[in-house]
Coordinates of N, CA and C in Angstrom, one line a residue:
X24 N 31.7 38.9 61.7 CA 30.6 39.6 61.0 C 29.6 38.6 60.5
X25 N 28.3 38.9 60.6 CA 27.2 38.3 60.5 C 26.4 38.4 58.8
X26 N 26.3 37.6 58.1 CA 25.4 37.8 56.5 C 24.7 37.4 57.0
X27 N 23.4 38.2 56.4 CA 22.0 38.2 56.1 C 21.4 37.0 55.3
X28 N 21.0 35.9 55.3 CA 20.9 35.4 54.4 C 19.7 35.5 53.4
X29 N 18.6 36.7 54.0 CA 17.7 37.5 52.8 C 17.6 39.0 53.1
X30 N 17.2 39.6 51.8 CA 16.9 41.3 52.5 C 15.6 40.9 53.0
X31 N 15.4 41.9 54.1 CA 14.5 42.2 54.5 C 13.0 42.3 53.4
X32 N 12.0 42.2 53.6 CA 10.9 42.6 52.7 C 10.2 43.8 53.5
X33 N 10.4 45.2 52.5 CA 9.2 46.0 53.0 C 7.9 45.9 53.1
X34 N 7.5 46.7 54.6 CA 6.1 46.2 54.7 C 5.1 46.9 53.3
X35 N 3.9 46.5 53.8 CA 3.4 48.0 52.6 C 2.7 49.2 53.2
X36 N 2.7 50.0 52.5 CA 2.2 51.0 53.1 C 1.0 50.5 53.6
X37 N 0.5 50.9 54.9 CA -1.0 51.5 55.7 C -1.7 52.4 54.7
X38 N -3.0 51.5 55.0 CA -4.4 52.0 54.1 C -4.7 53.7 54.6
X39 N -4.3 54.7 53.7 CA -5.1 56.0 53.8 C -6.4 56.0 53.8
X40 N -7.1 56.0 52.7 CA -8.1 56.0 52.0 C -9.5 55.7 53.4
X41 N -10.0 56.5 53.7 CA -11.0 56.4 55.0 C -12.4 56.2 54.2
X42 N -13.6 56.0 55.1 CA -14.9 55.9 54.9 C -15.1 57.9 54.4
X43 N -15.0 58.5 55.2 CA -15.1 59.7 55.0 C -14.8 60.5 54.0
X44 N -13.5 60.0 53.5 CA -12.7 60.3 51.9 C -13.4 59.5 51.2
X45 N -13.7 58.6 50.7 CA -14.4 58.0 49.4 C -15.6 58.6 50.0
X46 N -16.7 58.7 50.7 CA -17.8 59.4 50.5 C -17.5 60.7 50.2
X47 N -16.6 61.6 50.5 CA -16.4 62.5 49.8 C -15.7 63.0 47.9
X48 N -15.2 61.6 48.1 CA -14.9 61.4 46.3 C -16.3 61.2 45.8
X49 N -17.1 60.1 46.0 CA -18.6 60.4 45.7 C -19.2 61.1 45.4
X50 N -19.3 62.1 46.8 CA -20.4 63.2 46.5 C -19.8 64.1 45.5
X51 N -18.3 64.6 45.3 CA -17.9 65.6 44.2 C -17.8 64.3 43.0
X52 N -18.3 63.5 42.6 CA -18.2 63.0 41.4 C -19.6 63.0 41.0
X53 N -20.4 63.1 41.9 CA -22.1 63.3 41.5 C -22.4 64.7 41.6
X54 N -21.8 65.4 42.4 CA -21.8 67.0 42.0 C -21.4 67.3 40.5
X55 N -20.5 66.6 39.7 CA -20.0 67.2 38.8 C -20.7 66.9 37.7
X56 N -21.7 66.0 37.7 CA -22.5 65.2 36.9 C -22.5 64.1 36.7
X57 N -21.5 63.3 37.0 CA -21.2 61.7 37.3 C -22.5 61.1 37.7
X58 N -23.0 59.9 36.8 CA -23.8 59.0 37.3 C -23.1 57.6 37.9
X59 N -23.8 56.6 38.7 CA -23.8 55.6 39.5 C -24.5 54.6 39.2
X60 N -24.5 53.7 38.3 CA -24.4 52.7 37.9 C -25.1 51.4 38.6
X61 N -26.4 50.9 38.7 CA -26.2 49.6 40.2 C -26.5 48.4 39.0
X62 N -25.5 47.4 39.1 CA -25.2 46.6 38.0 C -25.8 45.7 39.1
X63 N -26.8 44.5 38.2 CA -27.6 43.2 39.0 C -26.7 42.6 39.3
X64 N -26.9 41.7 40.9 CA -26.1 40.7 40.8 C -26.0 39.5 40.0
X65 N -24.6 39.0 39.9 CA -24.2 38.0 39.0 C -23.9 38.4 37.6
X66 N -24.3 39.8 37.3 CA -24.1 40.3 36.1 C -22.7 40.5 36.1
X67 N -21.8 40.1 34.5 CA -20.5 40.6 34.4 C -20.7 42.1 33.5
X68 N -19.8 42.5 33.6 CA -19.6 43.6 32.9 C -18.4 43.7 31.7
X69 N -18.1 42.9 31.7 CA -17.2 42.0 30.4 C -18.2 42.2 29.2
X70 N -17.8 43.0 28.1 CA -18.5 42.8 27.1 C -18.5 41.9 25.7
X71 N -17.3 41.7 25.8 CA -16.5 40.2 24.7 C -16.5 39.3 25.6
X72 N -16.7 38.1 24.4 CA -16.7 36.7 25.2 C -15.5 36.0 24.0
X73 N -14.6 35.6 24.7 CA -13.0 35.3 23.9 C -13.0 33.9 24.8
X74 N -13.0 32.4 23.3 CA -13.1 31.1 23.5 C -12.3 30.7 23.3
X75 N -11.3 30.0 23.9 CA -10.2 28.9 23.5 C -10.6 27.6 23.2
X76 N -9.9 26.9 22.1 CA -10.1 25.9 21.6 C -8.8 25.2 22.0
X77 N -8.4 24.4 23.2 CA -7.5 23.1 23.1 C -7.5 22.1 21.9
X78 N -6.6 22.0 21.1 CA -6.7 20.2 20.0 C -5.7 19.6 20.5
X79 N -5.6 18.5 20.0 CA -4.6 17.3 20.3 C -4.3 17.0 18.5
X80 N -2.6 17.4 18.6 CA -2.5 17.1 17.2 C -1.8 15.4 17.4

């Protein structure tokens, strides 16, 4: 008899999600009143800025 010496890893699921479904998520989220956003480039959208201080005691 033969041991495995790992389990197998499952693959992952295959991408659903088509060009034709998200433009259709789109258009019913702007039908419903949903606005769209075009943020500049390089712009973060992070609104707090949280600084770490390293010391050497």
């Amino acid at each position: 008899m033969r041991v495995k010496a790992s389990a197998a890893k499952a693959k992952p699921a295959p991408a659903t999600e088509t060009s034709d479904s998200l433009d259709a998520q789109v258009e019913a989220f702007l039908k419903s009143g949903g606005q769209i956003q075009q943020i500049a480039k390089g712009v973060s959208g992070q609104t707090y800025s949280r600084q770490i201080t390293i010391s050497k005691k």
